[in-house]
PDB file of C-alpha atoms in Angstrom:
ATOM      1  CA  UNK R   1       0.000   0.000   0.000  1.00 47.00           C
ATOM      2  CA  UNK R   2       1.305   3.475  -0.947  1.00 52.00           C
ATOM      3  CA  UNK R   3      -0.090   6.987  -0.306  1.00 52.00           C
ATOM      4  CA  UNK R   4      -1.568   7.178  -3.792  1.00 76.00           C
ATOM      5  CA  UNK R   5      -2.568   3.561  -4.221  1.00 89.00           C
ATOM      6  CA  UNK R   6      -1.797  -0.126  -3.913  1.00 93.00           C
ATOM      7  CA  UNK R   7      -1.807  -3.494  -5.685  1.00 94.00           C
ATOM      8  CA  UNK R   8      -3.932  -6.558  -4.947  1.00 96.00           C
ATOM      9  CA  UNK R   9      -3.103 -10.039  -6.270  1.00 97.00           C
ATOM     10  CA  UNK R  10      -5.704 -12.781  -5.798  1.00 98.00           C
ATOM     11  CA  UNK R  11      -6.040 -16.444  -6.837  1.00 98.00           C
ATOM     12  CA  UNK R  12      -9.543 -17.898  -6.708  1.00 98.00           C
ATOM     13  CA  UNK R  13      -9.736 -21.638  -5.926  1.00 97.00           C
ATOM     14  CA  UNK R  14     -12.994 -23.475  -6.591  1.00 96.00           C
ATOM     15  CA  UNK R  15     -14.550 -26.873  -7.202  1.00 95.00           C
ATOM     16  CA  UNK R  16     -14.162 -27.978 -10.814  1.00 95.00           C
ATOM     17  CA  UNK R  17     -17.926 -28.472 -10.988  1.00 95.00           C
ATOM     18  CA  UNK R  18     -18.670 -24.807 -10.227  1.00 94.00           C
ATOM     19  CA  UNK R  19     -19.862 -22.715 -13.208  1.00 95.00           C
ATOM     20  CA  UNK R  20     -17.289 -20.432 -14.806  1.00 96.00           C
ATOM     21  CA  UNK R  21     -17.478 -16.841 -13.600  1.00 98.00           C
ATOM     22  CA  UNK R  22     -18.421 -13.956 -15.859  1.00 98.00           C
ATOM     23  CA  UNK R  23     -15.469 -11.758 -16.746  1.00 98.00           C
ATOM     24  CA  UNK R  24     -14.812  -8.559 -14.752  1.00 98.00           C
ATOM     25  CA  UNK R  25     -16.693  -5.541 -16.058  1.00 98.00           C
ATOM     26  CA  UNK R  26     -17.832  -2.124 -14.889  1.00 98.00           C
ATOM     27  CA  UNK R  27     -21.209  -2.037 -13.181  1.00 97.00           C
ATOM     28  CA  UNK R  28     -22.911   0.188 -10.647  1.00 97.00           C
ATOM     29  CA  UNK R  29     -23.575  -0.593  -7.010  1.00 97.00           C
ATOM     30  CA  UNK R  30     -25.548   2.065  -5.141  1.00 96.00           C
ATOM     31  CA  UNK R  31     -24.750   4.471  -8.039  1.00 97.00           C
ATOM     32  CA  UNK R  32     -21.002   3.865  -7.646  1.00 98.00           C
ATOM     33  CA  UNK R  33     -18.987   2.513 -10.588  1.00 98.00           C
ATOM     34  CA  UNK R  34     -17.113  -0.674  -9.715  1.00 98.00           C
ATOM     35  CA  UNK R  35     -15.240  -3.445 -11.522  1.00 98.00           C
ATOM     36  CA  UNK R  36     -15.924  -7.046 -10.553  1.00 98.00           C
ATOM     37  CA  UNK R  37     -16.300 -10.548 -11.977  1.00 98.00           C
ATOM     38  CA  UNK R  38     -19.620 -12.271 -11.223  1.00 98.00           C
ATOM     39  CA  UNK R  39     -20.211 -15.785  -9.915  1.00 97.00           C
ATOM     40  CA  UNK R  40     -23.344 -16.986 -11.774  1.00 96.00           C
ATOM     41  CA  UNK R  41     -24.127 -19.534  -9.063  1.00 93.00           C
ATOM     42  CA  UNK R  42     -24.520 -17.046  -6.214  1.00 92.00           C
ATOM     43  CA  UNK R  43     -24.889 -13.821  -8.183  1.00 95.00           C
ATOM     44  CA  UNK R  44     -22.143 -12.151  -6.171  1.00 96.00           C
ATOM     45  CA  UNK R  45     -18.383 -11.771  -6.453  1.00 98.00           C
ATOM     46  CA  UNK R  46     -15.220 -12.525  -4.514  1.00 98.00           C
ATOM     47  CA  UNK R  47     -13.320  -9.351  -5.418  1.00 98.00           C
ATOM     48  CA  UNK R  48     -14.376  -5.838  -6.428  1.00 98.00           C
ATOM     49  CA  UNK R  49     -12.791  -2.408  -6.765  1.00 98.00           C
ATOM     50  CA  UNK R  50     -14.741   0.828  -7.040  1.00 98.00           C
ATOM     51  CA  UNK R  51     -14.049   4.288  -8.440  1.00 98.00           C
ATOM     52  CA  UNK R  52     -13.117   5.590  -4.968  1.00 96.00           C
ATOM     53  CA  UNK R  53     -10.140   3.221  -4.946  1.00 96.00           C
ATOM     54  CA  UNK R  54     -11.619   0.775  -2.452  1.00 97.00           C
ATOM     55  CA  UNK R  55     -11.090  -2.954  -2.977  1.00 98.00           C
ATOM     56  CA  UNK R  56     -12.922  -5.741  -1.175  1.00 98.00           C
ATOM     57  CA  UNK R  57     -11.700  -9.342  -1.409  1.00 98.00           C
ATOM     58  CA  UNK R  58     -13.360 -12.361   0.165  1.00 97.00           C
ATOM     59  CA  UNK R  59     -11.937 -15.747   1.079  1.00 96.00           C
ATOM     60  CA  UNK R  60     -13.839 -18.683   2.524  1.00 95.00           C
ATOM     61  CA  UNK R  61     -12.988 -19.363   6.168  1.00 95.00           C
ATOM     62  CA  UNK R  62     -13.291 -23.139   6.222  1.00 94.00           C
ATOM     63  CA  UNK R  63     -12.230 -23.394   9.855  1.00 94.00           C
ATOM     64  CA  UNK R  64     -15.385 -21.598  11.037  1.00 95.00           C
ATOM     65  CA  UNK R  65     -18.748 -23.077  12.028  1.00 94.00           C
ATOM     66  CA  UNK R  66     -21.138 -23.525   9.104  1.00 93.00           C
ATOM     67  CA  UNK R  67     -24.622 -22.224  10.011  1.00 90.00           C
ATOM     68  CA  UNK R  68     -27.576 -24.550   9.511  1.00 90.00           C
ATOM     69  CA  UNK R  69     -30.256 -24.050   6.898  1.00 90.00           C
ATOM     70  CA  UNK R  70     -30.270 -22.272   3.576  1.00 92.00           C
ATOM     71  CA  UNK R  71     -27.423 -19.785   3.206  1.00 95.00           C
ATOM     72  CA  UNK R  72     -27.080 -16.424   1.450  1.00 96.00           C
ATOM     73  CA  UNK R  73     -24.140 -16.095  -0.939  1.00 97.00           C
ATOM     74  CA  UNK R  74     -21.183 -14.385   0.704  1.00 97.00           C
ATOM     75  CA  UNK R  75     -20.442 -12.787  -2.651  1.00 97.00           C
ATOM     76  CA  UNK R  76     -23.431 -10.510  -2.160  1.00 97.00           C
ATOM     77  CA  UNK R  77     -21.561  -8.850   0.701  1.00 98.00           C
ATOM     78  CA  UNK R  78     -18.657  -7.914  -1.563  1.00 98.00           C
ATOM     79  CA  UNK R  79     -21.026  -6.420  -4.144  1.00 98.00           C
ATOM     80  CA  UNK R  80     -22.742  -4.361  -1.453  1.00 98.00           C
ATOM     81  CA  UNK R  81     -19.428  -3.064  -0.089  1.00 98.00           C
ATOM     82  CA  UNK R  82     -18.471  -1.828  -3.557  1.00 98.00           C
ATOM     83  CA  UNK R  83     -21.298   0.707  -3.298  1.00 98.00           C
ATOM     84  CA  UNK R  84     -19.653   2.664  -0.460  1.00 98.00           C
ATOM     85  CA  UNK R  85     -17.243   5.574  -0.855  1.00 95.00           C
ATOM     86  CA  UNK R  86     -15.255   4.902   2.344  1.00 95.00           C
ATOM     87  CA  UNK R  87     -13.922   1.705   3.863  1.00 94.00           C
ATOM     88  CA  UNK R  88     -15.189   2.898   7.240  1.00 95.00           C
ATOM     89  CA  UNK R  89     -18.793   2.897   6.014  1.00 97.00           C
ATOM     90  CA  UNK R  90     -18.429  -0.493   4.322  1.00 98.00           C
ATOM     91  CA  UNK R  91     -16.964  -2.006   7.489  1.00 97.00           C
ATOM     92  CA  UNK R  92     -19.742  -0.529   9.618  1.00 97.00           C
ATOM     93  CA  UNK R  93     -22.293  -2.009   7.193  1.00 98.00           C
ATOM     94  CA  UNK R  94     -20.845  -5.529   7.487  1.00 98.00           C
ATOM     95  CA  UNK R  95     -20.580  -5.275  11.277  1.00 97.00           C
ATOM     96  CA  UNK R  96     -24.220  -4.170  11.500  1.00 97.00           C
ATOM     97  CA  UNK R  97     -25.587  -7.223   9.663  1.00 97.00           C
ATOM     98  CA  UNK R  98     -27.088 -10.373  11.096  1.00 95.00           C
ATOM     99  CA  UNK R  99     -24.668 -12.859   9.519  1.00 97.00           C
ATOM    100  CA  UNK R 100     -26.398 -16.010  10.764  1.00 95.00           C
ATOM    101  CA  UNK R 101     -27.291 -17.055   7.201  1.00 95.00           C
ATOM    102  CA  UNK R 102     -23.794 -16.607   5.767  1.00 97.00           C
ATOM    103  CA  UNK R 103     -21.066 -19.240   5.729  1.00 97.00           C
ATOM    104  CA  UNK R 104     -17.828 -18.212   7.480  1.00 97.00           C
ATOM    105  CA  UNK R 105     -15.589 -15.810   5.576  1.00 98.00           C
ATOM    106  CA  UNK R 106     -12.593 -13.494   5.698  1.00 97.00           C
ATOM    107  CA  UNK R 107     -13.204 -10.102   4.066  1.00 98.00           C
ATOM    108  CA  UNK R 108     -10.258  -7.830   3.308  1.00 97.00           C
ATOM    109  CA  UNK R 109     -10.832  -4.083   2.909  1.00 96.00           C
ATOM    110  CA  UNK R 110      -8.148  -2.166   0.986  1.00 95.00           C
ATOM    111  CA  UNK R 111      -7.941   1.612   0.777  1.00 93.00           C
ATOM    112  CA  UNK R 112      -5.108   3.952  -0.226  1.00 88.00           C
ATOM    113  CA  UNK R 113      -3.792   5.641   2.873  1.00 77.00           C
ATOM    114  CA  UNK R 114      -0.455   7.193   3.711  1.00 59.00           C
ATOM    115  CA  UNK R 115       1.882   5.156   5.938  1.00 58.00           C
ATOM    116  CA  UNK R 116      -0.476   2.172   6.145  1.00 65.00           C
ATOM    117  CA  UNK R 117       1.215  -1.205   5.775  1.00 69.00           C
ATOM    118  CA  UNK R 118      -1.762  -3.384   6.719  1.00 82.00           C
ATOM    119  CA  UNK R 119      -5.333  -3.959   5.616  1.00 92.00           C
ATOM    120  CA  UNK R 120      -8.486  -4.378   7.681  1.00 95.00           C
ATOM    121  CA  UNK R 121      -9.775  -7.952   7.928  1.00 97.00           C
ATOM    122  CA  UNK R 122     -13.336  -8.768   8.943  1.00 98.00           C
ATOM    123  CA  UNK R 123     -13.726 -12.441   9.875  1.00 97.00           C
ATOM    124  CA  UNK R 124     -17.076 -14.127  10.428  1.00 98.00           C
ATOM    125  CA  UNK R 125     -16.429 -17.490  12.091  1.00 97.00           C
ATOM    126  CA  UNK R 126     -20.077 -18.579  12.199  1.00 96.00           C
ATOM    127  CA  UNK R 127     -20.538 -17.205  15.721  1.00 95.00           C
ATOM    128  CA  UNK R 128     -19.127 -13.681  15.796  1.00 96.00           C
ATOM    129  CA  UNK R 129     -17.553 -11.047  13.580  1.00 97.00           C
ATOM    130  CA  UNK R 130     -13.985 -10.028  14.429  1.00 96.00           C
ATOM    131  CA  UNK R 131     -11.933  -7.123  13.112  1.00 97.00           C
ATOM    132  CA  UNK R 132      -8.142  -7.227  12.848  1.00 96.00           C
ATOM    133  CA  UNK R 133      -5.217  -5.772  10.910  1.00 93.00           C
ATOM    134  CA  UNK R 134      -3.443  -8.116   8.498  1.00 90.00           C
ATOM    135  CA  UNK R 135      -0.334  -8.143   6.344  1.00 86.00           C
ATOM    136  CA  UNK R 136       0.137 -10.164   3.178  1.00 84.00           C
ATOM    137  CA  UNK R 137      -0.210 -12.939   2.377  1.00 91.00           C
ATOM    138  CA  UNK R 138      -3.623 -14.241   3.428  1.00 92.00           C
ATOM    139  CA  UNK R 139      -4.121 -17.952   2.781  1.00 94.00           C
ATOM    140  CA  UNK R 140      -7.266 -20.078   2.640  1.00 94.00           C
ATOM    141  CA  UNK R 141      -7.647 -23.823   2.144  1.00 92.00           C
ATOM    142  CA  UNK R 142     -10.454 -26.346   2.561  1.00 91.00           C
ATOM    143  CA  UNK R 143      -8.060 -29.265   3.136  1.00 91.00           C
ATOM    144  CA  UNK R 144      -5.061 -29.775   5.440  1.00 92.00           C
ATOM    145  CA  UNK R 145      -4.989 -26.087   6.299  1.00 93.00           C
ATOM    146  CA  UNK R 146      -1.943 -26.196   8.593  1.00 94.00           C
ATOM    147  CA  UNK R 147       0.175 -28.063   6.026  1.00 95.00           C
ATOM    148  CA  UNK R 148      -1.011 -25.873   3.161  1.00 96.00           C
ATOM    149  CA  UNK R 149      -0.401 -22.675   5.126  1.00 95.00           C
ATOM    150  CA  UNK R 150       3.109 -23.749   6.118  1.00 95.00           C
ATOM    151  CA  UNK R 151       4.007 -24.721   2.559  1.00 95.00           C
ATOM    152  CA  UNK R 152       2.642 -21.560   0.940  1.00 95.00           C
ATOM    153  CA  UNK R 153       4.124 -19.203   3.509  1.00 94.00           C
ATOM    154  CA  UNK R 154       7.543 -20.784   2.927  1.00 94.00           C
ATOM    155  CA  UNK R 155       7.179 -20.294  -0.830  1.00 94.00           C
ATOM    156  CA  UNK R 156       6.093 -16.704  -0.244  1.00 92.00           C
ATOM    157  CA  UNK R 157       9.235 -15.974   1.768  1.00 90.00           C
ATOM    158  CA  UNK R 158      11.405 -17.770  -0.793  1.00 89.00           C
ATOM    159  CA  UNK R 159      10.059 -15.569  -3.588  1.00 84.00           C
ATOM    160  CA  UNK R 160       9.419 -12.325  -1.719  1.00 82.00           C
ATOM    161  CA  UNK R 161      11.896 -12.602   1.137  1.00 73.00           C
ATOM    162  CA  UNK R 162      14.139  -9.945  -0.352  1.00 54.00           C
ATOM    163  CA  UNK R 163      11.773  -7.306  -1.641  1.00 48.00           C
ATOM    164  CA  UNK R 164      13.055  -4.987  -4.362  1.00 46.00           C
ATOM    165  CA  UNK R 165      14.841  -1.884  -3.146  1.00 44.00           C
ATOM    166  CA  UNK R 166      13.323   1.558  -3.481  1.00 40.00           C
ATOM    167  CA  UNK R 167      15.366   1.967  -6.657  1.00 41.00           C
ATOM    168  CA  UNK R 168      14.073  -1.256  -8.229  1.00 45.00           C
ATOM    169  CA  UNK R 169      11.444  -1.042 -10.925  1.00 41.00           C
ATOM    170  CA  UNK R 170       7.797  -1.364  -9.994  1.00 47.00           C
ATOM    171  CA  UNK R 171       7.424  -3.858 -12.857  1.00 48.00           C
ATOM    172  CA  UNK R 172       9.891  -6.240 -11.209  1.00 51.00           C
ATOM    173  CA  UNK R 173       8.049  -5.978  -7.917  1.00 78.00           C
ATOM    174  CA  UNK R 174       4.717  -6.735  -9.577  1.00 86.00           C
ATOM    175  CA  UNK R 175       6.301  -9.513 -11.607  1.00 90.00           C
ATOM    176  CA  UNK R 176       7.426 -11.229  -8.414  1.00 90.00           C
ATOM    177  CA  UNK R 177       3.862 -11.262  -7.128  1.00 93.00           C
ATOM    178  CA  UNK R 178       2.500 -12.577 -10.428  1.00 95.00           C
ATOM    179  CA  UNK R 179       5.071 -15.376 -10.501  1.00 94.00           C
ATOM    180  CA  UNK R 180       4.204 -16.188  -6.913  1.00 95.00           C
ATOM    181  CA  UNK R 181       0.560 -16.720  -7.884  1.00 97.00           C
ATOM    182  CA  UNK R 182       1.645 -18.898 -10.825  1.00 97.00           C
ATOM    183  CA  UNK R 183       3.894 -21.011  -8.607  1.00 96.00           C
ATOM    184  CA  UNK R 184       3.603 -24.809  -8.277  1.00 97.00           C
ATOM    185  CA  UNK R 185       6.278 -25.001  -5.573  1.00 96.00           C
ATOM    186  CA  UNK R 186       6.964 -27.309  -3.834  1.00 94.00           C
ATOM    187  CA  UNK R 187       4.894 -29.347  -6.322  1.00 95.00           C
ATOM    188  CA  UNK R 188       1.696 -29.027  -8.346  1.00 97.00           C
ATOM    189  CA  UNK R 189      -0.804 -29.992  -5.650  1.00 96.00           C
ATOM    190  CA  UNK R 190      -3.180 -28.786  -2.930  1.00 95.00           C
ATOM    191  CA  UNK R 191      -0.203 -27.084  -1.297  1.00 96.00           C
ATOM    192  CA  UNK R 192       0.913 -24.954  -4.240  1.00 97.00           C
ATOM    193  CA  UNK R 193      -0.254 -21.344  -4.506  1.00 97.00           C
ATOM    194  CA  UNK R 194      -1.520 -22.085  -8.018  1.00 98.00           C
ATOM    195  CA  UNK R 195      -3.557 -24.951  -6.618  1.00 97.00           C
ATOM    196  CA  UNK R 196      -4.463 -28.208  -8.360  1.00 97.00           C
ATOM    197  CA  UNK R 197      -6.439 -31.048  -6.736  1.00 96.00           C
ATOM    198  CA  UNK R 198      -8.570 -33.797  -8.261  1.00 95.00           C
ATOM    199  CA  UNK R 199     -11.764 -32.024  -7.216  1.00 95.00           C
ATOM    200  CA  UNK R 200     -10.716 -28.367  -7.233  1.00 97.00           C
ATOM    201  CA  UNK R 201      -8.146 -25.976  -8.641  1.00 97.00           C
ATOM    202  CA  UNK R 202      -7.224 -22.338  -9.077  1.00 98.00           C
ATOM    203  CA  UNK R 203      -9.804 -21.079 -11.562  1.00 98.00           C
ATOM    204  CA  UNK R 204      -8.769 -17.427 -11.969  1.00 98.00           C
ATOM    205  CA  UNK R 205      -6.252 -14.753 -11.054  1.00 98.00           C
ATOM    206  CA  UNK R 206      -7.031 -11.083 -10.414  1.00 98.00           C
ATOM    207  CA  UNK R 207      -4.654  -8.134 -10.184  1.00 98.00           C
ATOM    208  CA  UNK R 208      -6.008  -4.736  -9.174  1.00 98.00           C
ATOM    209  CA  UNK R 209      -3.882  -1.603  -9.583  1.00 97.00           C
ATOM    210  CA  UNK R 210      -5.077   1.525  -7.785  1.00 96.00           C
ATOM    211  CA  UNK R 211      -3.128   4.700  -8.514  1.00 94.00           C
ATOM    212  CA  UNK R 212      -3.725   8.399  -7.922  1.00 93.00           C
ATOM    213  CA  UNK R 213      -5.765   8.812 -11.100  1.00 94.00           C
ATOM    214  CA  UNK R 214      -6.561   5.381 -12.540  1.00 96.00           C
ATOM    215  CA  UNK R 215      -7.802   1.950 -11.473  1.00 98.00           C
ATOM    216  CA  UNK R 216      -7.005  -1.143 -13.558  1.00 98.00           C
ATOM    217  CA  UNK R 217      -8.298  -4.715 -13.274  1.00 98.00           C
ATOM    218  CA  UNK R 218      -6.197  -7.474 -14.863  1.00 98.00           C
ATOM    219  CA  UNK R 219      -7.621 -10.992 -15.032  1.00 98.00           C
ATOM    220  CA  UNK R 220      -6.725 -14.557 -16.039  1.00 98.00           C
ATOM    221  CA  UNK R 221      -9.866 -16.567 -16.805  1.00 98.00           C
ATOM    222  CA  UNK R 222      -8.277 -19.812 -15.659  1.00 98.00           C
ATOM    223  CA  UNK R 223      -5.277 -20.966 -13.671  1.00 98.00           C
ATOM    224  CA  UNK R 224      -2.554 -18.300 -14.058  1.00 98.00           C
ATOM    225  CA  UNK R 225       0.070 -20.986 -14.700  1.00 97.00           C
ATOM    226  CA  UNK R 226      -1.296 -21.482 -18.236  1.00 97.00           C
ATOM    227  CA  UNK R 227      -3.805 -18.658 -18.882  1.00 98.00           C
ATOM    228  CA  UNK R 228      -2.990 -15.203 -20.286  1.00 98.00           C
ATOM    229  CA  UNK R 229      -3.413 -12.288 -17.875  1.00 98.00           C
ATOM    230  CA  UNK R 230      -5.186  -9.453 -19.686  1.00 98.00           C
ATOM    231  CA  UNK R 231      -6.629  -6.068 -18.795  1.00 98.00           C
ATOM    232  CA  UNK R 232     -10.367  -6.542 -18.247  1.00 98.00           C
ATOM    233  CA  UNK R 233     -11.484  -3.001 -17.391  1.00 98.00           C
ATOM    234  CA  UNK R 234     -10.359   0.334 -15.990  1.00 98.00           C
ATOM    235  CA  UNK R 235     -11.831   3.320 -14.189  1.00 98.00           C
ATOM    236  CA  UNK R 236     -10.836   6.904 -13.562  1.00 97.00           C
ATOM    237  CA  UNK R 237     -10.442   7.327  -9.817  1.00 96.00           C
ATOM    238  CA  UNK R 238     -12.660   9.831  -8.023  1.00 95.00           C
ATOM    239  CA  UNK R 239     -12.295  11.449  -4.597  1.00 91.00           C
TER     240      UNK R 239
END
């Protein structure tokens, strides 16, 4: 995160049987322009950025308690957040909801702010909503979470352990993050950041660039290890 903006890099892992998402495009939420892909199954999204430079990214929290009965898609929460012009208001909205009909989740709230090195995390564990401050990376897995976390965090430090100096090019820095999300280390499996299991795999990659004047959404409609990453949409940032 920098005073004028930030970058978000996000792999989405899903069951192979889940319908393919619709590509990211500009749409309005509460009269606010936002870019987001759409999950046709739930009608929501897992990541969205709006014209105010706010990004909201959702991961499943498999270690929480799954509520009983019919559930509301968690992706609807991300869409709703994209309609706010401050992270504070979006966070207050989530914390005001009765979340009893939502499966557990971790929701990251990004905003450009000087001297901030963390992002706000809202975690619904099926019983209560908790707010904390997090640093990258954030890792989610439905299977063998402790093993997967340990493996991926080691790969993260191997790739990003020595971050580029202030004189290094921004392109190299971004390239490191892209390669990280394409990585099959230590092997192509449930443990790798570009994840591949018999029943599930990484199905897309998103990169969001927020700068002082522009917002760009880059997307791979498939596993980033073998799918081109292309610009899907862009917005002019407003204040």
